[in-house]
Every structure is written in structure tokens, then in C-alpha cells.
CSV table of C-alpha atoms and ligand atoms in Angstrom, one decimal:
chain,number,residue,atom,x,y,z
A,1219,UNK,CA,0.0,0.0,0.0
A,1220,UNK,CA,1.7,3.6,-0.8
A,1221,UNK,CA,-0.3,6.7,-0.2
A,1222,UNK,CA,-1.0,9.9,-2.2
A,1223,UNK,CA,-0.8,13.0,-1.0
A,1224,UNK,CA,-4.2,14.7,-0.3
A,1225,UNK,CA,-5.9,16.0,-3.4
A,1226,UNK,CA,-5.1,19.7,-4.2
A,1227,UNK,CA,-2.3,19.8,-1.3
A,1228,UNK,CA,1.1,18.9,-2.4
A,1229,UNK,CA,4.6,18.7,-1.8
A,1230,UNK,CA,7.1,21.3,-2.5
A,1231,UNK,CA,10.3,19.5,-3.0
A,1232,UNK,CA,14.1,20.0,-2.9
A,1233,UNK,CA,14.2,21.2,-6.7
A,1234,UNK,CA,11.7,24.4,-6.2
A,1235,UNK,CA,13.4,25.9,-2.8
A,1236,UNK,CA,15.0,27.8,-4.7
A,1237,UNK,CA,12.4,29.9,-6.1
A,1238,UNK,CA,10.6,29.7,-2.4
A,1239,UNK,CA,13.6,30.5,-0.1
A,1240,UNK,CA,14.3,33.2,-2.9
A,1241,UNK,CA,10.5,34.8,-2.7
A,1242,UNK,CA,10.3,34.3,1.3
A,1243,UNK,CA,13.7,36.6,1.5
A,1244,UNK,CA,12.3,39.1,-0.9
A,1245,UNK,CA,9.2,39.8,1.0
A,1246,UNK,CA,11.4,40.0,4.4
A,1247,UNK,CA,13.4,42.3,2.6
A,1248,UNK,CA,10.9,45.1,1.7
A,1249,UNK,CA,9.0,44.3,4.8
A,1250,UNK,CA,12.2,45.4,6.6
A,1251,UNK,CA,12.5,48.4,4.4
A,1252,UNK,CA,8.7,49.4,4.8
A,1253,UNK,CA,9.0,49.0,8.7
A,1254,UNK,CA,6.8,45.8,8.8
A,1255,UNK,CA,7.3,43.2,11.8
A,1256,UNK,CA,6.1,39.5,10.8
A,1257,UNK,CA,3.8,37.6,12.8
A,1258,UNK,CA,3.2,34.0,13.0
A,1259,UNK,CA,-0.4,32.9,14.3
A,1260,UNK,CA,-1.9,29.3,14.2
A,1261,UNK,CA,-3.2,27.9,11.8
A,1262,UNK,CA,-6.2,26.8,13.5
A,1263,UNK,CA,-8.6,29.1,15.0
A,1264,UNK,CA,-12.3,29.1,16.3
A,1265,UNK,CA,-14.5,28.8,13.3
A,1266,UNK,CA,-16.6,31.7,14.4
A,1267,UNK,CA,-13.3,34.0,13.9
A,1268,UNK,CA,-14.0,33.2,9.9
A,1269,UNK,CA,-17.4,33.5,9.9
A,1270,UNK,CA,-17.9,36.6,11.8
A,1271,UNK,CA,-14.4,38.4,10.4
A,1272,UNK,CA,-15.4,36.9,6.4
A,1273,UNK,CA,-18.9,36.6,6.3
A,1274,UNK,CA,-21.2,34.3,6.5
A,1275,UNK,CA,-22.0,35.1,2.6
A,1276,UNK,CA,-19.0,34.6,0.8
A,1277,UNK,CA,-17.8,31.2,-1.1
A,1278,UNK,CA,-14.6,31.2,1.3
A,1279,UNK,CA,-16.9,30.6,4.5
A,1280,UNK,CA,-19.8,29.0,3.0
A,1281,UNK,CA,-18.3,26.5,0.7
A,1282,UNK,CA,-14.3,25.9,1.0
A,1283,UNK,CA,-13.2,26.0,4.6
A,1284,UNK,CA,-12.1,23.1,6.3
A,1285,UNK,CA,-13.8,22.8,9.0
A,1286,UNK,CA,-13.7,19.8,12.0
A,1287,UNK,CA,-15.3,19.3,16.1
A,1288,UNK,CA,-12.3,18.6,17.9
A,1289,UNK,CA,-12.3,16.2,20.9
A,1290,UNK,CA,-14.7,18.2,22.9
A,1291,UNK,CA,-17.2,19.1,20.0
A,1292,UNK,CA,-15.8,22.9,19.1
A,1293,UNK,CA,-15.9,23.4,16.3
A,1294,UNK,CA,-12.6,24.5,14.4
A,1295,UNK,CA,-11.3,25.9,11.5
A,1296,UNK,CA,-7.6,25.6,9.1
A,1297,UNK,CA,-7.2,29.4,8.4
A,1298,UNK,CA,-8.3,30.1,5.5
A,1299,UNK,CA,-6.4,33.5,5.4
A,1300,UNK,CA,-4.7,35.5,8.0
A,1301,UNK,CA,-6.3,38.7,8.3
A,1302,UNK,CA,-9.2,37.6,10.5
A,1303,UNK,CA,-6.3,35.9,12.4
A,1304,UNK,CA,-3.6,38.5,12.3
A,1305,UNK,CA,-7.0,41.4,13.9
A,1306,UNK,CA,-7.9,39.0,16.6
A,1307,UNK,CA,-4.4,38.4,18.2
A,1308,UNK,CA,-3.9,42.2,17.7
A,1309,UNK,CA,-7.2,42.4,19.9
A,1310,UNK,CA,-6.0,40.0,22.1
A,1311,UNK,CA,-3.0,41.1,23.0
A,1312,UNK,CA,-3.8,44.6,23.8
A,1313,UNK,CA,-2.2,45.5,21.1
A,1314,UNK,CA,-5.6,47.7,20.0
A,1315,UNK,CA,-4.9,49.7,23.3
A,1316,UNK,CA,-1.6,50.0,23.9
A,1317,UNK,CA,0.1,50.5,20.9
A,1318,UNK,CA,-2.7,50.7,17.9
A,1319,UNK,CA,-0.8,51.9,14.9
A,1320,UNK,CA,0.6,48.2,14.5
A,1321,UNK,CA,2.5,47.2,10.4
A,1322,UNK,CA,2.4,43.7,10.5
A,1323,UNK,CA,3.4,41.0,8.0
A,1324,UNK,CA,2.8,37.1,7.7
A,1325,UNK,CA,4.1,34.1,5.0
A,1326,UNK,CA,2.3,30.7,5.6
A,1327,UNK,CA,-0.1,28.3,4.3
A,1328,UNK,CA,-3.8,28.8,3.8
A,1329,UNK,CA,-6.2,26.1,3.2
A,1330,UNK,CA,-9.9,26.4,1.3
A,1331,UNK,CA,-11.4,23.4,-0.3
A,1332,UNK,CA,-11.6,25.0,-3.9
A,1333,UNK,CA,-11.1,23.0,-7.3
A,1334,UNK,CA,-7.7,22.5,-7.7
A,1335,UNK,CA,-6.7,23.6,-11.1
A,1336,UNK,CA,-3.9,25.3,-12.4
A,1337,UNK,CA,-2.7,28.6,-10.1
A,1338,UNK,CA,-5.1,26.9,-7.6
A,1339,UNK,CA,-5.0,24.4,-5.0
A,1340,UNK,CA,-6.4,23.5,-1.7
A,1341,UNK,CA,-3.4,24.3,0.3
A,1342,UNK,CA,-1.5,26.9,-0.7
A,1343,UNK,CA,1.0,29.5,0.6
A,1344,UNK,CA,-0.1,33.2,1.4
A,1345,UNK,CA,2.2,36.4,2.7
A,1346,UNK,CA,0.1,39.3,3.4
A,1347,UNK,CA,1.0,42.9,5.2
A,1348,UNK,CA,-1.5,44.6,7.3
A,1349,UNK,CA,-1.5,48.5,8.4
A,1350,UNK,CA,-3.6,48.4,11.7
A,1351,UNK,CA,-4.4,51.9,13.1
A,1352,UNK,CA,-4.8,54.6,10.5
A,1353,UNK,CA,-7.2,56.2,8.0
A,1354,UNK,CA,-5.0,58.2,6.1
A,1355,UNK,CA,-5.1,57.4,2.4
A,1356,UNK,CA,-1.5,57.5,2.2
A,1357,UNK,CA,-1.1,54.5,4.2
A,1358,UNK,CA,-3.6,52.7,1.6
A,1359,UNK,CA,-0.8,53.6,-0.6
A,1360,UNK,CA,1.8,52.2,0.9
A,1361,UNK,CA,0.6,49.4,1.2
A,1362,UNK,CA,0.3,49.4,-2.2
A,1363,UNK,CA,3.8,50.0,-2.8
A,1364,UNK,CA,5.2,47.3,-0.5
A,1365,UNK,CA,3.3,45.4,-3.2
A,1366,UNK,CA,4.7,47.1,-6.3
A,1367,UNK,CA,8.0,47.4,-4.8
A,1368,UNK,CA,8.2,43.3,-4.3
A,1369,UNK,CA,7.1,42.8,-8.2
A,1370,UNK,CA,10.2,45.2,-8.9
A,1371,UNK,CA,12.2,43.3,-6.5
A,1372,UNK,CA,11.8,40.0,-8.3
A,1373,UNK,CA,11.9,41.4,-11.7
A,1374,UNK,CA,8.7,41.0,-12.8
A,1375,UNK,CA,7.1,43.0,-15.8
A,1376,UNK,CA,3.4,42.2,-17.5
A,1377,UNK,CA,1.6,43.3,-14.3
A,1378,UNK,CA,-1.6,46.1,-14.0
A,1379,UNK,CA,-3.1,46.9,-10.7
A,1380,UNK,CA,-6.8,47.2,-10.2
A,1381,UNK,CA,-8.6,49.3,-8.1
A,1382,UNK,CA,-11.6,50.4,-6.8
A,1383,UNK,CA,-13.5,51.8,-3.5
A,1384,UNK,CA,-16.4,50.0,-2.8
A,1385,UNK,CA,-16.9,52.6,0.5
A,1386,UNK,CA,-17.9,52.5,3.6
A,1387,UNK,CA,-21.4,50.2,5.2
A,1388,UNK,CA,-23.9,53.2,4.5
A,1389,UNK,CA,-22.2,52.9,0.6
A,1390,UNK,CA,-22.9,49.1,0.4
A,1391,UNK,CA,-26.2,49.4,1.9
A,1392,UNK,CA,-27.6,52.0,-0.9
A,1393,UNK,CA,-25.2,50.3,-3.5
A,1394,UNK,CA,-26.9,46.9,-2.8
A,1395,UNK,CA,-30.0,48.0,-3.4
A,1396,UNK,CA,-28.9,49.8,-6.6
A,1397,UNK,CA,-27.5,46.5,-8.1
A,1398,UNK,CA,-30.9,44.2,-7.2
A,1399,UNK,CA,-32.6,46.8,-8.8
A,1400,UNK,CA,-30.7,46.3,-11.9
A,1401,UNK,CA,-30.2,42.3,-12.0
A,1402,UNK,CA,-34.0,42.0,-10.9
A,1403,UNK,CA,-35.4,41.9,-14.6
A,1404,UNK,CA,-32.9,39.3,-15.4
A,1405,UNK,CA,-31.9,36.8,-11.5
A,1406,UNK,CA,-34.4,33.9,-13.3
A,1407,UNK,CA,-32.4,33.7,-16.1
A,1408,UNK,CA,-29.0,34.2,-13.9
A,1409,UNK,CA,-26.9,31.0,-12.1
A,1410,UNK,CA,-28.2,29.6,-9.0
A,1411,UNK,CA,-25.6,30.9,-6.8
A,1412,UNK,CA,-26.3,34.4,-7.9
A,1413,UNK,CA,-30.1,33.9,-6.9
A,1414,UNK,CA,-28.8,32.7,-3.6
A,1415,UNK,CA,-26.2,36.3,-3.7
A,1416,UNK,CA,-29.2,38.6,-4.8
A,1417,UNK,CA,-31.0,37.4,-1.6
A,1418,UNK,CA,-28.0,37.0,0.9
A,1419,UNK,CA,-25.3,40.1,-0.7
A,1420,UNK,CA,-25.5,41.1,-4.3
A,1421,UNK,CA,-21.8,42.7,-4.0
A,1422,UNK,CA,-21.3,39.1,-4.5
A,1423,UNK,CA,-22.6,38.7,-8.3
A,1424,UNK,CA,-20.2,40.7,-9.5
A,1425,UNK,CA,-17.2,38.6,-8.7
A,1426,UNK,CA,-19.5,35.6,-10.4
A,1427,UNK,CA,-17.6,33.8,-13.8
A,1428,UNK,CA,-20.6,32.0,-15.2
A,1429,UNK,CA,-21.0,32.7,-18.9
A,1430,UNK,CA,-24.3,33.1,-18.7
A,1431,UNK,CA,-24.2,35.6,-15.8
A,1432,UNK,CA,-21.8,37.9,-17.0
A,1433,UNK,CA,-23.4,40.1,-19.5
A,1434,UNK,CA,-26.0,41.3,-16.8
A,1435,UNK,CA,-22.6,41.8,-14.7
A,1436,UNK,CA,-20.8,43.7,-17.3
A,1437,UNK,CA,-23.3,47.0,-17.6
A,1438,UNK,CA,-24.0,46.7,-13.8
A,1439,UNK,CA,-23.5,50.3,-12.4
A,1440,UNK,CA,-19.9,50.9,-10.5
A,1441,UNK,CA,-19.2,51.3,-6.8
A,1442,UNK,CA,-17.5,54.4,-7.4
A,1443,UNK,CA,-20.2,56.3,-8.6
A,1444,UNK,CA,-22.3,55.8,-5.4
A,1445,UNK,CA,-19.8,56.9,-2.3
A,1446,UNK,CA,-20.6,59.4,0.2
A,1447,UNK,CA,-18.7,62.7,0.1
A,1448,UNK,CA,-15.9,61.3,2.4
A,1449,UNK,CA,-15.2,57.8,0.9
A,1450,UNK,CA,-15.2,59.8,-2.2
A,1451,UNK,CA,-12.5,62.4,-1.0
A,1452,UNK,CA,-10.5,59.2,0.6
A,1453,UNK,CA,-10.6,57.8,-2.7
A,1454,UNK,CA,-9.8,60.6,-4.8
A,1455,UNK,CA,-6.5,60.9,-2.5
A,1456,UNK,CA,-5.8,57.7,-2.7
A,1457,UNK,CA,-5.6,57.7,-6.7
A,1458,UNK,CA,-3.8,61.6,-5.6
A,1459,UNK,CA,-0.7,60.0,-3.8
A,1460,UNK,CA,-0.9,56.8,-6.5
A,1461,UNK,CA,-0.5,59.6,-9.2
A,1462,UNK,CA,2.3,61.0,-7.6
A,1463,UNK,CA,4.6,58.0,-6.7
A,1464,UNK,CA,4.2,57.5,-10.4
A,1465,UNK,CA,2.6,54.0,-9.5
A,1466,UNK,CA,-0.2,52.9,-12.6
A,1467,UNK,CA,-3.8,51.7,-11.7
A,1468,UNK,CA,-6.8,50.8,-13.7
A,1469,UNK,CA,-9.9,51.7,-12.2
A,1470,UNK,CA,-12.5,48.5,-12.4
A,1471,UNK,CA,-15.8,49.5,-10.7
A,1472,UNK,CA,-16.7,46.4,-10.7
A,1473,UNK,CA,-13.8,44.9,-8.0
A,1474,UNK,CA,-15.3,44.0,-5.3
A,1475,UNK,CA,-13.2,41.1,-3.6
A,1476,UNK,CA,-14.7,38.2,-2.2
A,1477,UNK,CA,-14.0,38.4,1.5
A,1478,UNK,CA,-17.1,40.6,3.5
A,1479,UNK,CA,-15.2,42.8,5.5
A,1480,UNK,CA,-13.2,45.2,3.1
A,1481,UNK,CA,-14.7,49.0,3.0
A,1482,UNK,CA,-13.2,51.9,0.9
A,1483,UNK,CA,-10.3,50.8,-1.3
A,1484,UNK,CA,-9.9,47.4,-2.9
A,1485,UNK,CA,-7.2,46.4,-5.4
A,1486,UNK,CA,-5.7,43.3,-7.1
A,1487,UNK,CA,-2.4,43.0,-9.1
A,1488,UNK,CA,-2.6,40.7,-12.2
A,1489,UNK,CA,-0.3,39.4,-14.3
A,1490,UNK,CA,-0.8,39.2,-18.3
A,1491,UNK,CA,1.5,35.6,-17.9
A,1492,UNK,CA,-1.1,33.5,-15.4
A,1493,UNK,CA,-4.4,32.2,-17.4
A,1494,UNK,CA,-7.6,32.1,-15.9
A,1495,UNK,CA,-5.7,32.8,-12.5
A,1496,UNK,CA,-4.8,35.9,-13.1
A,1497,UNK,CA,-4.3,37.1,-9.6
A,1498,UNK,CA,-1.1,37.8,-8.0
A,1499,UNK,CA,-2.6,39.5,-4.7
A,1500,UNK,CA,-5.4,41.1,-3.6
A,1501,UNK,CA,-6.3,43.3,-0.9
A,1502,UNK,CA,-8.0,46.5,0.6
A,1503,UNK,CA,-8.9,48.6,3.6
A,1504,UNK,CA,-11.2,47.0,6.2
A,1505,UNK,CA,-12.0,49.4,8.4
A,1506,UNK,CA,-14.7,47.5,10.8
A,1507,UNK,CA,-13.1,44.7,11.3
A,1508,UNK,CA,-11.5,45.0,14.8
A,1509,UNK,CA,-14.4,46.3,15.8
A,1510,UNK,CA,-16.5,43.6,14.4
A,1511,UNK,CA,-13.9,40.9,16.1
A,1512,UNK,CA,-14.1,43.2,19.5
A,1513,UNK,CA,-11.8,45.2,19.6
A,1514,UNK,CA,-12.3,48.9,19.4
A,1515,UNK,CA,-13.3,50.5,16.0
A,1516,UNK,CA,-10.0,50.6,14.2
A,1517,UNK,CA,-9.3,51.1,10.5
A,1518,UNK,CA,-6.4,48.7,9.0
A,1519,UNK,CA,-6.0,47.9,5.1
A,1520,UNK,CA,-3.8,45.0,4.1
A,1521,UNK,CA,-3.1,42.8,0.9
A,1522,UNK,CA,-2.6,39.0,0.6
A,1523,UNK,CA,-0.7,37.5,-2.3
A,1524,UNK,CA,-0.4,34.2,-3.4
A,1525,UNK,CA,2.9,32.3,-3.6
A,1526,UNK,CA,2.3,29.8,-5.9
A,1527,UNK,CA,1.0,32.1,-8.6
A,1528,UNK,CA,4.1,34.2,-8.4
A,1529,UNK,CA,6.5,31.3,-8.5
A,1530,UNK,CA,4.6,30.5,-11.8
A,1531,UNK,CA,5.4,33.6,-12.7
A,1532,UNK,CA,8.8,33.5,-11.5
A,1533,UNK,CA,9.8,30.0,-12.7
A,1534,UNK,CA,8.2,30.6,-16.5
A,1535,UNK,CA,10.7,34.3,-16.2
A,1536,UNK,CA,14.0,32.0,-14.8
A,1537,UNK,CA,13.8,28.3,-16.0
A,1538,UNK,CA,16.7,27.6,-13.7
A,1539,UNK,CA,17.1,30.0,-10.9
A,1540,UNK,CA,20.7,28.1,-9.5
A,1541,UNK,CA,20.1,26.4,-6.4
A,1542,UNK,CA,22.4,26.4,-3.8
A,1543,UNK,CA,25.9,25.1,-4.3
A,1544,UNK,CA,28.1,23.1,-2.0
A,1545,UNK,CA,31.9,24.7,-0.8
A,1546,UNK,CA,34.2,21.2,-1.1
A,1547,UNK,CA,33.1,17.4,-2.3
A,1548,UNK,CA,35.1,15.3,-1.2
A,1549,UNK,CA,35.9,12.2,-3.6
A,1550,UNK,CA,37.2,8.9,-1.6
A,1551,UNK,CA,38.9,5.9,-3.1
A,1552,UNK,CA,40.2,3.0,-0.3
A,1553,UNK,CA,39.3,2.9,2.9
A,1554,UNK,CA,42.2,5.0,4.2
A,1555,UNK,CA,40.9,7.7,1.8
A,1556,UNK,CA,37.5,7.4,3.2
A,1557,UNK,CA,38.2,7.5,6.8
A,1558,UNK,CA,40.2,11.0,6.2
A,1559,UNK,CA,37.3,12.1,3.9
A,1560,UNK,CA,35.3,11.8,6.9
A,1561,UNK,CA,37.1,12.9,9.4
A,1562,UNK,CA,38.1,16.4,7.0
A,1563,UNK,CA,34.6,16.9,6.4
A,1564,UNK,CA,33.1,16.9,9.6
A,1565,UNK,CA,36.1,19.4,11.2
A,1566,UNK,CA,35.3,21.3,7.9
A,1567,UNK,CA,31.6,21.6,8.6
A,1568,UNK,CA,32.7,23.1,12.1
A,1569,UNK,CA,34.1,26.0,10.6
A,1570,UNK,CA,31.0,26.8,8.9
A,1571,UNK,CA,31.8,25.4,5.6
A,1572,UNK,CA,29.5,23.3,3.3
A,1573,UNK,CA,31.1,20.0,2.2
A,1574,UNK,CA,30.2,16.9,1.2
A,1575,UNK,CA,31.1,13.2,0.2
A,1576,UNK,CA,29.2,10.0,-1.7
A,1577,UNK,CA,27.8,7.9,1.3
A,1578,UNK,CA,27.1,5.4,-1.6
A,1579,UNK,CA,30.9,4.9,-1.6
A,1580,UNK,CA,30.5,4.7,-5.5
A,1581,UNK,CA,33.4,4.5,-8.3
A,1582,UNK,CA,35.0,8.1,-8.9
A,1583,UNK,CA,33.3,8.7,-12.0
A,1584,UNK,CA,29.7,8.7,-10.1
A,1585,UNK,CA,31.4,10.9,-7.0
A,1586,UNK,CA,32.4,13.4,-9.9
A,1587,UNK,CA,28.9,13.5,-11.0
A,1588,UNK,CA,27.8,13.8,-7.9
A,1589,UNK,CA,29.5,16.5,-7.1
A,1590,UNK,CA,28.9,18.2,-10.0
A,1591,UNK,CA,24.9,17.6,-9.3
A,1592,UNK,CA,26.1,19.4,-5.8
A,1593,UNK,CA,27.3,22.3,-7.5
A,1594,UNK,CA,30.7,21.8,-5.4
A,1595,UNK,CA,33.1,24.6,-6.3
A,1596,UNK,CA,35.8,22.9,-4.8
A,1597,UNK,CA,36.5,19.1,-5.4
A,1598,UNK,CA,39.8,17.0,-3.6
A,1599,UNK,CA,40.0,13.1,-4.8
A,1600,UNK,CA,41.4,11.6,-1.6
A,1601,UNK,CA,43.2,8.0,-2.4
A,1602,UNK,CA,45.9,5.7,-1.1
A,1603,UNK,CA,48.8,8.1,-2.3
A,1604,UNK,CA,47.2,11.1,-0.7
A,1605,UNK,CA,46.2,9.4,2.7
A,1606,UNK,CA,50.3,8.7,2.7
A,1607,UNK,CA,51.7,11.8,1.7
A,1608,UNK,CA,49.2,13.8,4.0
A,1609,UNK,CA,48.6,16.0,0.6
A,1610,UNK,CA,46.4,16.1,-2.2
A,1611,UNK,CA,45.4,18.3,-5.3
A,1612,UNK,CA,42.3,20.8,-5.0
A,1613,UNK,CA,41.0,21.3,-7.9
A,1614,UNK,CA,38.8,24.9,-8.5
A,1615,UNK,CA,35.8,23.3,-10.4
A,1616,UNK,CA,34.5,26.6,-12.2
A,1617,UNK,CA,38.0,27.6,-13.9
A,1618,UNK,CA,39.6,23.9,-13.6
A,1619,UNK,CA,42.9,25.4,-12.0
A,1620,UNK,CA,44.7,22.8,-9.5
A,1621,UNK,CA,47.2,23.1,-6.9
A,1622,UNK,CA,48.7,21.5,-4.3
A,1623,UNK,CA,47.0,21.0,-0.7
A,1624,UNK,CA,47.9,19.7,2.8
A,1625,UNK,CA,45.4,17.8,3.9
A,1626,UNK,CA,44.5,19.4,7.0
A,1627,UNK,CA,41.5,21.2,7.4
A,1628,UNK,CA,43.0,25.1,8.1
A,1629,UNK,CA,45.0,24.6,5.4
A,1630,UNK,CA,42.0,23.3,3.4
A,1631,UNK,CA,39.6,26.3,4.5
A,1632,UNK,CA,41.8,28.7,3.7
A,1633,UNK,CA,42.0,27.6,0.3
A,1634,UNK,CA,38.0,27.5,-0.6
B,779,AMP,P1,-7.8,36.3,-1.2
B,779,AMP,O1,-7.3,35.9,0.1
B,779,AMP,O2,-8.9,35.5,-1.7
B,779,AMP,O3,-8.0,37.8,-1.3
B,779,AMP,O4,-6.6,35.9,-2.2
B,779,AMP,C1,-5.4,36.6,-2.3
B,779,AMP,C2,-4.5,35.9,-3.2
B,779,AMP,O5,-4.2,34.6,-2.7
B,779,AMP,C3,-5.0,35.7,-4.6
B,779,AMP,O6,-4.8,36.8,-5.4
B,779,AMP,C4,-4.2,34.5,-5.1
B,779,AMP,O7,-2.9,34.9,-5.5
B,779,AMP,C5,-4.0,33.7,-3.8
B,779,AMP,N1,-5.0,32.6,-3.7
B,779,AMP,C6,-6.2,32.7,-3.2
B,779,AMP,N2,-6.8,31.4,-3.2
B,779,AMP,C7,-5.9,30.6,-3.8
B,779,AMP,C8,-5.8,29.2,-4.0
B,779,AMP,N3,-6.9,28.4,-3.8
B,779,AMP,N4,-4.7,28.7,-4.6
B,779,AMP,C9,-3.6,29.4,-4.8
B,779,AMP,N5,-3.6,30.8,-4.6
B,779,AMP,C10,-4.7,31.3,-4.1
């Protein structure tokens, strides 16, 4: 009997590191540089926390969480996203009270039960900034940039940013009503799930990709032409401070996000090189949600991005991003050569060096290959002769120059 991993969940192995250990230091890069501290909270939480902080009406918490009792019957939910998550342990910590202008960043895996397809799978990885504590239209912008400036980072073109302001409650209330008048002529003919969205939130239509469904959706009527003065100012300075960083945006009046508790701005960055999954991240102001998870009323606005979509993106851009190579390989022939092999590597591994040997004790021509699959840059072929004479040849694998060594490990660290 062998076993499969878990449909939609799989493994990242040794050969893609690169691309995620290069990704994962790029985002703690600009998040050092934009003054965000990262966070790390479960993975688990109460189930409530999603349905309250998402909404009872969207796809995430109606149809894709995983959700389970645990031994005393609560009932439990894998995240899935960290906002809801990253408010309530700034609630719970006091952090709302004592210190409430908070920048926080998270990296971590998310979990929704979603058709896997490409760009989208059941588990998949998430990092995600939040800017807890302030109104101001320029923070909505920096966020933003964190965004723009980690796209620049990795050296990635093709992209457009979205954006929109779907304002504040009193907004959504009148725009609701706005869009049921318009799809009301035409819900029979429309999927089910949008009759059930009609009812429950029609916001939710507009994100709907049924063919049949999106011709009504296309001449709906825009969010932006039905905000209240100030959502309208914060807006207009929003696209004011975009302008001026010199930072391009498309205004769709039609984004709306799928996650309940975004008010004001809303904005996703595509790329031009992902299919049907266009989306690279997503995100927005929310500013009810500490309030709505207890805490007291406090703006924040955030984005979340999706890993796996960028190291598509990524991977298509650098077919072989070069992993990480080994300092020394040590080749052994005999076991005299063996034992010093050994013994050099370990005292060499002390001082911080990466070496290596064949544990397969192979013939020299598969250690060679080995090491060159190691990416050594050094290589010493330790045999009979050398174990006598206490010296060997070192042998510089990128420009082929050898020279003479003593086989002793100072003498051998000095030399890589
Ligand atoms: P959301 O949390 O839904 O706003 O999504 C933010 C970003 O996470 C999206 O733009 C995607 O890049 C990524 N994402 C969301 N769901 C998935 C999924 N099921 N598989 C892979 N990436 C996802």
C-alpha cells in the first residue's frame, strides 16, 4: 500500500526551494524596508473568527473551509487566510490599546477546499502585510507600494493593478439596493448561486464567472459612482498619492473582492503571464473589522498574495534559478581515503563550511557526477597516495585550476 498526497495539497520538493527561499527573502526584505514586523499565528482558529471576520455570505466561508469538532465538539477551522487571524491576536493582545498603529506582516499556508486547477490548490501558501491603526489614504498607498516594490524586486514586468473603493457600510447598503434593482429583470435567467447572492449580498454577483451571468454583470452600475462625500474624498486621495509616486492603476468599478469585510479601497495586481488565474494578490482597507472581532473601532487595510501564482510567474521568467551550491566534495577511493574524507569533512563543517562526500561509496566517476549535481566549487580526490603523503590536489571546479594542498582542514579552509 503507498499513499498519495491529499488532493489539491502537495509537496514542494528539494528542486523548487529555490524559487521559495528566494521569494520568502524578498518579501522579508521590503518588509524590513517598509518598517513591517512578521507575525506567526496558528493555523487553527475558532470557526466563528472566519465566519464573523469573512462573512457568513461569501464562497470562502460557505463552501471551501475546512472545517472539523475537535475532541470536545468545538468546532474548528484551518485558516483560511490570515487577516481575520492576524485582527484577533492584535485584539488579544492589547495590542488595540496600547500600541494601535501596528504594520504587521505574515508568510504561511492557507487552506480552502476550492477546485484545484492550475494557479489553484487546496493548500497553498499566502504572505500578506497589514497596516492596523490609520485612516489616512497614504497608508492605503503604501501598502500598495510594498506590493509594487516586491514585483520590482523579483523582476517582474506584465503586471496592471486594479482598483476600486467600494466605501464604507452606508455605501454598500444604498449600492446593494442599486445593483438588485438592476439584475432583478434578469436573477431567473442568472446561475443559482447568484439567486442565492441577490438574496443573501448582491456585492457578490459581480465577482461571479458564469458565462451566462456575465453580461448582466458587465453594464452593472460601478461602486465608485455611489460613495458618500468622504469615501469619495478618501478615494480621490488615494488615486492623488498613487499619481504621484508614479505608481499605474486601472480603475474597475466592478472589483469588489470576495471576503465581506473590506470597506473603501480594494485592489488586485494581475499578471498578463497567469491564465484564468490571473491574480497575484489582492487586498483593501477593512476598516470595521476590529471592531466587528471586539476590539475597538480601528481602520487597517492589508493585501494578501499568493505564492504559488508568483513562483509561476517566477519560474516561466527563470527556468533555472541556481540552487544552492556546496563549498568542497570530497571524492574517496580505499578505505584509508574514506576515513580521512570523513574525518576532514566533519572538522570542515565546524568551521562553517558546506562540504560533502558519496555515502554510496560509488566509483570516482559517479562521485564526480555527484558532485557536480552538488554544485561543489571545490573538489579533492582523496586515495591511497594522498592518505600517505598527507597531501592532495584541490581542484577549482569553475576555472579547472589545481594546486597542491595539505590535507589538513586550516589549510584546506583557507583555500576554498
Ligand atoms: P484572497 O485571500 O482570496 O484575497 O486571495 C489573495 C491571493 O491569494 C490571490 O490573489 C491568489 O494569488 C492567492 N490565492 C487565493 N486562493 C488561492 C488558491 N486556492 N490557490 C492558490 N492561490 C490562491
Amino acid at each position: 500500500m503507498t499513499y498519495e498526497s491529499v488532493k489539491g495539497m502537495r509537496d514542494i520538493l528539494p528542486d523548487e526551494i529555490a524559487y521559495w527561499t528566494k521569494l520568502e527573502a524578498a518579501i522579508r526584505d521590503i518588509a524590513r524596508r517598509f518598517g513591517y514586523s512578521e507575525i506567526r499565528p496558528p493555523i487553527v482558529e475558532h470557526t466563528e473568527l472566519f465566519s464573523r471576520g469573512i462573512g457568513e455570505a461569501t464562497d470562502v466561508v460557505n463552501k471551501e473551509m475546512y472545517t472539523f469538532p475537535d475532541k470536545k465538539g468545538r468546532s474548528l477551522t484551518l485558516r483560511p487566510e490570515a487577516t481575520a487571524s492576524v485582527v484577533r491576536s492584535y485584539v488579544e493582545h492589547g495590542m488595540a490599546t496600547q500600541d494601535p498603529f501596528q504594520k504587521l506582516f505574515y508568510i504561511g499556508p492557507m487552506f480552502r477546499y476550492e477546485k484545484p486547477q492550475k494557479g489553484r490548490s487546496r493548500q497553498f501558501h499566502q504572505y500578506g502585510v497589514e497596516a492596523i491603526g490609520s485612516l489616512d489614504p497614504a497608508l492605503d498607498v503604501e501598502v500598495i507600494a510594498v506590493a509594487w516594490s516586491l514585483m520590482h524586486a523579483l523582476g517582474l514586468g506584465g503586471l496592471s493593478l486594479r482598483l476600486n473603493s467600494i466605501g464604507c457600510a452606508g455605501d454598500r447598503e444604498h449600492y446593494r439596493d442599486v445593483l438588485r434593482a438592476h439584475f432583478a429583470p434578469n436573477i431567473a435567467s442568472m446561475c443559482k448561486d447568484c439567486q442565492r447572492r441577490y438574496d443573501e449580498n448582491p456585492l457578490r454577483i459581480l465577482d461571479c464567472k458564469e458565462r451566462t451571468c456575465r453580461p448582466y454583470i458587465n453594464d452593472a452600475p460601478g461602486t465608485s459612482d455611489h460613495l458618500c462625500a468622504d469615501c469619495a474624498k478618501h478615494f480621490a486621495a488615494v488615486r492623488a498619492h498613487l499619481d504621484r509616486l508614479g505608481l499605474s492603476y486601472v480603475i474597475d468599478p466592478h472589483l469588489v473582492r470576495g471576503l465581506d469585510y473590506y470597506t473603501r479601497t480594494v485592489f488586485e495586481l494581475v499578471s498578463s503571464d497567469l491564465g484564468a488565474q490571473d491574480a497575484l494578490l489582492g487586498g483593501g482597507r477593512y476598516d470595521s473589522l476590529v471592531g466587528m472581532l471586539g476590539g475597538p473601532e480601528t481602520p487597517g487595510v492589508g493585501f494578501a498574495g499568493g505564492m504559488e501564482r508568483l513562483i509561476l510567474v517566477l519560474s516561466e521568467k527563470e527556468a533555472d534559478l541556481a540552487g544552492s551550491r556546496i563549498d568542497l566534495f570530497l571524492a574517496a577511493l580505499g578505505e584509508e581515503g574514506w576515513d580521512i574524507a570523513i574525518g576532514l569533512m566533519n572538522e570542515l563543517r565546524r568551521t562553517g563550511l558546506s562540504v560533502d562526500v558519496d555515502y554510496r561509496r560509488r566509483s570516482l566517476r559517479k562521485q564526480l557526477a555527484l558532485a557536480n549535481k552538488l554544485g561543489a566549487r571545490h573538489l579533492i580526490v582523496l586515495g591511497d597516495e594522498e592518505a600517505t603523503k598527507k597531501r592532495a590536489r584541490i581542484k577549482e571546479m569553475d576555472s579547472g585550476e589545481e594546486r597542491d594542498i595539505e590535507l589538513d582542514a586550516a589549510a584546506i579552509a583557507a583555500a576554498v
